[in-house]
CSV table of C-alpha atoms in Angstrom, one decimal:
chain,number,residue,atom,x,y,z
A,1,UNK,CA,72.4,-36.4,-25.8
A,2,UNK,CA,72.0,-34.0,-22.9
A,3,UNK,CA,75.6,-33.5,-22.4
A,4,UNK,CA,76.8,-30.4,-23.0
A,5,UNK,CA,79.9,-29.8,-25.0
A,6,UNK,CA,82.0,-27.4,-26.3
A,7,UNK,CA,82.2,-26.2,-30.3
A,8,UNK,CA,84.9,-23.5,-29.7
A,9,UNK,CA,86.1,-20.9,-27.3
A,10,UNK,CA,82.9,-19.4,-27.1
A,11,UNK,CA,80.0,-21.7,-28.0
A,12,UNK,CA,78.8,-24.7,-25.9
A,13,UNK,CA,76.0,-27.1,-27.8
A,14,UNK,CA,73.6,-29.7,-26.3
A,15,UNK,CA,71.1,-32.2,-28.2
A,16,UNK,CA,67.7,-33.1,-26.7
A,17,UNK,CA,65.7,-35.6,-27.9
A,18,UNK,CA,63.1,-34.8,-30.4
A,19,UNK,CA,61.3,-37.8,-31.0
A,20,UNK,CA,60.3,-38.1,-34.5
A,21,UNK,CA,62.7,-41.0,-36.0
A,22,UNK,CA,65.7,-42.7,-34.4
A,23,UNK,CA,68.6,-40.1,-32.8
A,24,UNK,CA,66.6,-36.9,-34.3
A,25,UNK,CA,67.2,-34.0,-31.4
A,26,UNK,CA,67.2,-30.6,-31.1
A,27,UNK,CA,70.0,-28.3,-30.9
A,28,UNK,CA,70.9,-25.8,-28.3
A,29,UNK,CA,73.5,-23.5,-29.0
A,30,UNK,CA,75.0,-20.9,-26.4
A,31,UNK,CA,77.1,-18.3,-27.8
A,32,UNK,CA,78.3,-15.9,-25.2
A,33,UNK,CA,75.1,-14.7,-23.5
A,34,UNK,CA,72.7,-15.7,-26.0
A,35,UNK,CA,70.9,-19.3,-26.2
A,36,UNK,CA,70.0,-21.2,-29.6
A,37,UNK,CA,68.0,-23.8,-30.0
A,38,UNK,CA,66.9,-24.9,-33.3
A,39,UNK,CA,63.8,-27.6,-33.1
A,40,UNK,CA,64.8,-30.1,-36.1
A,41,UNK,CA,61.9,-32.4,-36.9
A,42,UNK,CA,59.7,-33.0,-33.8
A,43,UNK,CA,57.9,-35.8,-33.2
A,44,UNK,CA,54.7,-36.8,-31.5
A,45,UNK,CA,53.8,-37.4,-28.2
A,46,UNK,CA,52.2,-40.4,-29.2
A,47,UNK,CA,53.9,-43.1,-31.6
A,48,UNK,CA,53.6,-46.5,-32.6
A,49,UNK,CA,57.8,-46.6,-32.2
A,50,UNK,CA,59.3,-43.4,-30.7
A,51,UNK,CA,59.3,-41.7,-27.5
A,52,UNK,CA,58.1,-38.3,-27.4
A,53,UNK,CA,60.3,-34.8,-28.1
A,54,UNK,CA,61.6,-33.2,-24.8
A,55,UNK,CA,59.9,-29.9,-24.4
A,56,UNK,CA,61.3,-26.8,-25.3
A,57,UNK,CA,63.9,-25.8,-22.8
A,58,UNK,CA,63.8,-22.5,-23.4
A,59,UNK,CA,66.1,-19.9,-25.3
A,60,UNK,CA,66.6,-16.0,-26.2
A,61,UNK,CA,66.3,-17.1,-30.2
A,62,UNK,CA,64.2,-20.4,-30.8
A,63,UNK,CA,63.9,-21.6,-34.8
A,64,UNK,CA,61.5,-24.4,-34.6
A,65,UNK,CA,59.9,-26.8,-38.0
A,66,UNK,CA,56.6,-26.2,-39.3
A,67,UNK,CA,56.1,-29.4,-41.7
A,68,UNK,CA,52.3,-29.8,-40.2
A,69,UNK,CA,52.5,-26.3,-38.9
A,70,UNK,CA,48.8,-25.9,-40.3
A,71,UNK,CA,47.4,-29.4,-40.1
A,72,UNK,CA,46.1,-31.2,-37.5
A,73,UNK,CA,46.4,-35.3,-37.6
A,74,UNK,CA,43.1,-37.1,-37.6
A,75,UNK,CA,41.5,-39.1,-34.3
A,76,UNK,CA,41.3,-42.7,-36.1
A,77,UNK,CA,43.6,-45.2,-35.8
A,78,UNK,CA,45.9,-45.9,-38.8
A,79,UNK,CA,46.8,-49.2,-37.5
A,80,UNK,CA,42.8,-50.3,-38.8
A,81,UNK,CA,42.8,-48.6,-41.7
A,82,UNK,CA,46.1,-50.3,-42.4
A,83,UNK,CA,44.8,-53.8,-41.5
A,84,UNK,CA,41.5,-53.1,-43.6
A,85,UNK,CA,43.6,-52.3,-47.1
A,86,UNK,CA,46.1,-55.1,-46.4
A,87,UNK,CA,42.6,-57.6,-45.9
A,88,UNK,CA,41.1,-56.2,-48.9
A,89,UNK,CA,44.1,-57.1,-51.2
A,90,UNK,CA,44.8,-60.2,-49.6
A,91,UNK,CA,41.7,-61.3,-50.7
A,92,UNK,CA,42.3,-60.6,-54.3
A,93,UNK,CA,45.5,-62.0,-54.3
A,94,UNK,CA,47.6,-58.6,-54.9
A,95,UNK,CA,50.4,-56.6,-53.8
A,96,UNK,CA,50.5,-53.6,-51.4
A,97,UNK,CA,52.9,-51.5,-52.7
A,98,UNK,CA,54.1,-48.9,-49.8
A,99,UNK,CA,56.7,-46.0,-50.7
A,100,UNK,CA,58.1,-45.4,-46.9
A,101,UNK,CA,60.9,-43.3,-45.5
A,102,UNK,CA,63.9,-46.0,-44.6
A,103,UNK,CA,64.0,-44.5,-41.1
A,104,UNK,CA,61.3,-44.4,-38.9
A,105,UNK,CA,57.9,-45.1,-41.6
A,106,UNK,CA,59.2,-48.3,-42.9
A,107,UNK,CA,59.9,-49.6,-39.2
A,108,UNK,CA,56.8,-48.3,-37.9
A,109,UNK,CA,54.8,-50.3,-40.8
A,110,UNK,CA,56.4,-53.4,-39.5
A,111,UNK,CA,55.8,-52.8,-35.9
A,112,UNK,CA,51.9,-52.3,-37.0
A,113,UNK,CA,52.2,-55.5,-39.5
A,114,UNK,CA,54.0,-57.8,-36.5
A,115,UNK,CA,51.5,-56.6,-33.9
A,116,UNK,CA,48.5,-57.6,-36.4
A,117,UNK,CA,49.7,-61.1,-37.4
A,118,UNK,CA,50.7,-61.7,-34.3
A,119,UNK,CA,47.2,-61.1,-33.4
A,120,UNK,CA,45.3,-63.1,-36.6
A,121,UNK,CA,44.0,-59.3,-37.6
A,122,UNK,CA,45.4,-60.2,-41.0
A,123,UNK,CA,47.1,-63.2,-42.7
A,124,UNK,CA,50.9,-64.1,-42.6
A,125,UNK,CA,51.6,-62.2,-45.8
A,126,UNK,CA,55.6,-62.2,-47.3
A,127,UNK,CA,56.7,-59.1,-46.3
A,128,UNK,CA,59.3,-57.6,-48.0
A,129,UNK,CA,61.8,-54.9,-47.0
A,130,UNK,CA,63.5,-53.9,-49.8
A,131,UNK,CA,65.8,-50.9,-49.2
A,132,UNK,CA,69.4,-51.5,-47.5
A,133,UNK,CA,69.1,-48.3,-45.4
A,134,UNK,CA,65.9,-49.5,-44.1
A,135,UNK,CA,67.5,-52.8,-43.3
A,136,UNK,CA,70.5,-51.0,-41.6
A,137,UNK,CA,67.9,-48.8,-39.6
A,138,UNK,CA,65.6,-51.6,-38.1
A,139,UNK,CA,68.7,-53.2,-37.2
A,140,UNK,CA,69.5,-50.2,-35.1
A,141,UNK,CA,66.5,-50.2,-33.3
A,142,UNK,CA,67.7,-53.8,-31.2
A,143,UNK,CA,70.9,-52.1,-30.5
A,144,UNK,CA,69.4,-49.2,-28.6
A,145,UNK,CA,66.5,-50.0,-26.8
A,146,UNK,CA,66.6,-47.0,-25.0
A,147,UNK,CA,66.0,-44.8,-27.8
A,148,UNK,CA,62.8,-45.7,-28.6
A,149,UNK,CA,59.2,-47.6,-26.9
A,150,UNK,CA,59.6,-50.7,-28.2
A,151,UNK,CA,60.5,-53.9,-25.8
A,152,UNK,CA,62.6,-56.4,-26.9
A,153,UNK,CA,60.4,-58.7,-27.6
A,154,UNK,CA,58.3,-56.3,-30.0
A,155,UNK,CA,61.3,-55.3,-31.2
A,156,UNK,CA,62.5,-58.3,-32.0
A,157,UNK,CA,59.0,-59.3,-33.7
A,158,UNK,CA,59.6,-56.1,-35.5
A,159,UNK,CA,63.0,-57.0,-37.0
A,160,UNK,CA,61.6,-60.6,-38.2
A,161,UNK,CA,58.3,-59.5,-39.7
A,162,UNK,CA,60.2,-58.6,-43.1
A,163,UNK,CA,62.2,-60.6,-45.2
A,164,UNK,CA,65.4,-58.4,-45.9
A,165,UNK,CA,66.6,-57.8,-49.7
A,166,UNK,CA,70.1,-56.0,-50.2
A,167,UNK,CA,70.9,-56.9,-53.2
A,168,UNK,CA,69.5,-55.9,-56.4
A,169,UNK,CA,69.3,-59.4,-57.6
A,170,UNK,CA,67.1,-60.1,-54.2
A,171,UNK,CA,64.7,-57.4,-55.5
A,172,UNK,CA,64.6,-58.9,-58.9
A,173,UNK,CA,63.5,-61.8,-57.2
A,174,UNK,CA,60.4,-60.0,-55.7
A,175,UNK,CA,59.0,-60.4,-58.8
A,176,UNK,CA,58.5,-64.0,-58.9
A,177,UNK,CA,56.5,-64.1,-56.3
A,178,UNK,CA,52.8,-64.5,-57.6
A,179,UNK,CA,50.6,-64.6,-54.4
A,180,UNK,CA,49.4,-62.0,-52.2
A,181,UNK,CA,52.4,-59.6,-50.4
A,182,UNK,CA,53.6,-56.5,-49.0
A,183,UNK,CA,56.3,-54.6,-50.1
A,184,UNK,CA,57.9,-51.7,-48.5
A,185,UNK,CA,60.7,-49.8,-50.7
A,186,UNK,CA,62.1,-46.4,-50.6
A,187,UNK,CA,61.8,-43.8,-51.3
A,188,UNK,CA,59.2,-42.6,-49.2
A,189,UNK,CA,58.3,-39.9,-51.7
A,190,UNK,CA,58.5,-42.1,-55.2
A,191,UNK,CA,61.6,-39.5,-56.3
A,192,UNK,CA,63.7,-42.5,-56.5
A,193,UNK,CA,64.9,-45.9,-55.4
A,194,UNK,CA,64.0,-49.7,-55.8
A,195,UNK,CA,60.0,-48.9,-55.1
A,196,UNK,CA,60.0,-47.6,-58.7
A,197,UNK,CA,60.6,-50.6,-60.2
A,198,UNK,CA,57.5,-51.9,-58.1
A,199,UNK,CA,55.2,-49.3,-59.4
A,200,UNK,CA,56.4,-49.9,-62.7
A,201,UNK,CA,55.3,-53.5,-62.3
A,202,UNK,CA,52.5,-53.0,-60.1
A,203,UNK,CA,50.7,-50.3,-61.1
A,204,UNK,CA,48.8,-51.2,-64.0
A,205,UNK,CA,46.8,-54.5,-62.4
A,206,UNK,CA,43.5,-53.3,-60.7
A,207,UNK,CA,44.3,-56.4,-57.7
A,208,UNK,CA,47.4,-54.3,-56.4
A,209,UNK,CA,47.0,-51.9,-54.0
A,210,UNK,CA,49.5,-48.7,-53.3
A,211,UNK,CA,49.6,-47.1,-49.9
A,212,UNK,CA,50.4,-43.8,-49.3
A,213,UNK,CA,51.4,-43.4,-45.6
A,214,UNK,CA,53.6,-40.4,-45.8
A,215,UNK,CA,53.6,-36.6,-46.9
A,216,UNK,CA,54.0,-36.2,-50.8
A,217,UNK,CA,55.9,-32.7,-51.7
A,218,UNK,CA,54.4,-31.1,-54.2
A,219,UNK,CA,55.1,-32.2,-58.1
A,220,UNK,CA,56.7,-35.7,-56.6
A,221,UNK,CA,55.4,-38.8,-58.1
A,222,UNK,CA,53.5,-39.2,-55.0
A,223,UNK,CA,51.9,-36.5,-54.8
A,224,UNK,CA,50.2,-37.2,-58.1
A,225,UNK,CA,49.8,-40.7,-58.1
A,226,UNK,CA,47.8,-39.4,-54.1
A,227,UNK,CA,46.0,-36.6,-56.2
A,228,UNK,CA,44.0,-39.4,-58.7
A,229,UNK,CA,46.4,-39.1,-61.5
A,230,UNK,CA,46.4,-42.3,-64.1
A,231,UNK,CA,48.7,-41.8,-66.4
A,232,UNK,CA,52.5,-41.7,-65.2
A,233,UNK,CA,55.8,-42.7,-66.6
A,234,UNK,CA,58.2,-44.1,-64.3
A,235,UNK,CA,62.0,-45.1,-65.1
A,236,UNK,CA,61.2,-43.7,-68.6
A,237,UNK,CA,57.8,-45.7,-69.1
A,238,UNK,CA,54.6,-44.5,-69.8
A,239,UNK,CA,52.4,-46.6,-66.7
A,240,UNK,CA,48.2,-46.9,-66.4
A,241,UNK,CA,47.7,-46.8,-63.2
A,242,UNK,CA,44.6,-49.6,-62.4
A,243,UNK,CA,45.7,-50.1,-58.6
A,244,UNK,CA,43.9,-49.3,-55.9
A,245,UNK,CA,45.2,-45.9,-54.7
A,246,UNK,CA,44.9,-45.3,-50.7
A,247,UNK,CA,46.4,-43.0,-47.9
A,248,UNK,CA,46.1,-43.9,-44.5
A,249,UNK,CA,46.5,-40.4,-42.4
A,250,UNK,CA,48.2,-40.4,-39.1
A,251,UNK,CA,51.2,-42.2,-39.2
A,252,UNK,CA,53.2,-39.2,-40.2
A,253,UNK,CA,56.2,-38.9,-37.7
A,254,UNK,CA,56.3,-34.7,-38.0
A,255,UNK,CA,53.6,-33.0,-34.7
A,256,UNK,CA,50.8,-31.7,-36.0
A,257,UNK,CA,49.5,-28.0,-35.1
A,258,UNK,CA,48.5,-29.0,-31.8
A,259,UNK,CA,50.9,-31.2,-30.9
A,260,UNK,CA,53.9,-27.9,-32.0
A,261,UNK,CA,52.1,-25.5,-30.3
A,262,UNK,CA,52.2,-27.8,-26.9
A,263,UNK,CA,56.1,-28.0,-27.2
A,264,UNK,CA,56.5,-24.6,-27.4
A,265,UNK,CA,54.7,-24.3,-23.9
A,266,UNK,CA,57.9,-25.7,-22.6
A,267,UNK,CA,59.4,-22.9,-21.9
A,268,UNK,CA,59.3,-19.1,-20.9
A,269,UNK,CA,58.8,-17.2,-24.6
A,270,UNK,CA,62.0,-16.8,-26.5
A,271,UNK,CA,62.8,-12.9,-27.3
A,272,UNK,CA,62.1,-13.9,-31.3
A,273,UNK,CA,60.6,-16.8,-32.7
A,274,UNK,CA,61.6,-18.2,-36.8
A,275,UNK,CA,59.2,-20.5,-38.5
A,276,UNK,CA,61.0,-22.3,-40.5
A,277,UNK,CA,61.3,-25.8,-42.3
A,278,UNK,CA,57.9,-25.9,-44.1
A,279,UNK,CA,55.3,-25.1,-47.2
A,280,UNK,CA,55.6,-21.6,-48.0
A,281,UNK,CA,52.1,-21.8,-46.5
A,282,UNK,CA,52.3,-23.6,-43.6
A,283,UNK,CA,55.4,-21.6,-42.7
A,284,UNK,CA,53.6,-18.3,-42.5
A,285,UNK,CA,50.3,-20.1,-41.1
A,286,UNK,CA,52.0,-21.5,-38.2
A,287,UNK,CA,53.9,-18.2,-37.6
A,288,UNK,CA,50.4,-16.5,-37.5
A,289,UNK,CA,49.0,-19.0,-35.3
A,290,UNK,CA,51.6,-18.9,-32.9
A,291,UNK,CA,51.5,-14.9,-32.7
A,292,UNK,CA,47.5,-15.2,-32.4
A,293,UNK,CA,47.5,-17.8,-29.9
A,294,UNK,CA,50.8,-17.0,-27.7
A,295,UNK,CA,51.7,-13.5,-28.3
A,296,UNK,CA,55.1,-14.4,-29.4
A,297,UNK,CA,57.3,-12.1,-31.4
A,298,UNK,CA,57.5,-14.6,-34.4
A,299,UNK,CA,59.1,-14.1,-37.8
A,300,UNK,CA,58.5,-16.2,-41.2
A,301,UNK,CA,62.4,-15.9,-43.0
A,302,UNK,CA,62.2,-15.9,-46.6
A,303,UNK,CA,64.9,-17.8,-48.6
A,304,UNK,CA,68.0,-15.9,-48.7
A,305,UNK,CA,67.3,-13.5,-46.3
A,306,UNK,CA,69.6,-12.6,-43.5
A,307,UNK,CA,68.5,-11.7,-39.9
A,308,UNK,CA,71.0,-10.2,-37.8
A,309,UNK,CA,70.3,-11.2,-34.1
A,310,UNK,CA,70.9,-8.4,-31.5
């Protein structure tokens, strides 16, 4: 990252760190006169596992996200709330079920989980990682320190809190496991992946707990298992959901409101601003809030639509 380098004759590009999960950056195009940059996914300035995003660095045309573009992350800590619902399940001898993003959620979870055993804030639990690309991406983590805020030795506490399951039959063997546990499976989301075939299982008994720590697109399994919903059918079977169904808020990876409009302030104001990467809604609320609160010349593209840059 950093490094500039050249795409062809006549365009030059250079990634900047964005925070949000391991390599994401933003891209700086310059073509000719004119400077690029599209944000990508920005992270936040404070993390349990990432640094924060470099500023803005300025440009004539600046396209920047806009996932939490009209939300703003609560104050509490999600580490307690995560340590209160692990505690509460322990103690009736269930399963915490979490559907986590393979890279970035699922590591954070077991930073969190490591740095609360370590401490005796809740039991030694089996932990189980059971997605291969989540496997692949903790590994990553211990092979470039410098990439994220971890030390070694956290990161190393990180990378043994879980026991690792790659194969299918490994999963299978999840479910013979009868005491108290953790499991975290993609996909982050509940559109697919091995954590369906633990929400088939786990669902329907009232000691189990599910976790939602991430944001649920609307019309995904999440989402409606999150709104209350009780009757699902998952891998083509109809499932009563008796579980205990929690979110713990704040341990999103995407800047809220706040934290979007303060990387903006990195720079002078581009000549046009695109809000993009979002809700229909929090697209055009964040393009309104940034044209309320900085004067920019912002713009809210539409699908399909073609801007042609002066």
């Amino acid at each position: 990252m950093h490094r500039s380098f050249p795409v062809s004759s006549s365009v030059s590009a250079q990634f900047l760190p964005a925070g949000h999960i391991l390599g994401a950056a933003s891209l700086y195009l310059q073509v000719g006169d004119h400077r690029i940059c599209f944000s990508g996914d920005l992270g936040r300035p404070v993390d349990p596992i990432m640094q924060p995003p470099e500023p803005f660095a300025g440009a004539d045309y600046l396209l920047v996200e806009s996932t939490y573009g009209t939300r703003q992350h609560p104050p509490t800590d999600p580490a307690l709330t995560l340590e209160q619902l692990v505690n509460e399940t322990a103690n009736r001898g269930g399963t915490v079920v979490i559907p986590a993003f393979a890279v970035g959620r699922a590591q954070s979870l077991l930073h969190l989980l490591a740095k609360a055993t370590a401490a005796g804030r809740i039991p030694d639990l089996p932990v189980f990682l059971d997605s291969p690309m989540a496997i692949n991406a903790t590994k990553l983590f211990c092979r470039y320190p410098e990439a994220h805020r971890l030390n070694s030795d956290e990161c190393e506490q990180m990378c043994d809190r879980a026991h690792y399951t790659r194969k299918v039959q490994d999963s299978k063997q999840i479910f013979t496991h009868s005491g108290a546990k953790i499991i975290i499976a993609a996909s982050g989301m509940a559109t697919g992946g091995r954590v369906l075939h633990h929400l088939k299982r786990y669902l329907p008994d009232p000691r189990n707990t599910l976790l939602i720590v991430g944001y649920q697109a609307p019309n995904t399994l999440g989402a409606k298992l999150q709104a209350g919903t009780r009757d699902v059918q998952i891998l083509g079977q109809d499932v009563t959901v008796e579980a205990q169904v929690a979110t713990i808020e704040g341990l999103s990876a995407h800047a809220d409101q706040t934290e979007l409009t303060a990387w903006l302030l990195g720079a002078d104001p581009p000549r046009q601003t695109f809000v993009i990467h979002g809700e229909a809604e929090a697209r055009r609320g964040f393009a309104d809030h940034i044209t309320r609160s900085l004067n920019w010349n912002t713009a809210c593209p539409e699908k399909g639509q073609t801007i042609e840059l002066e």
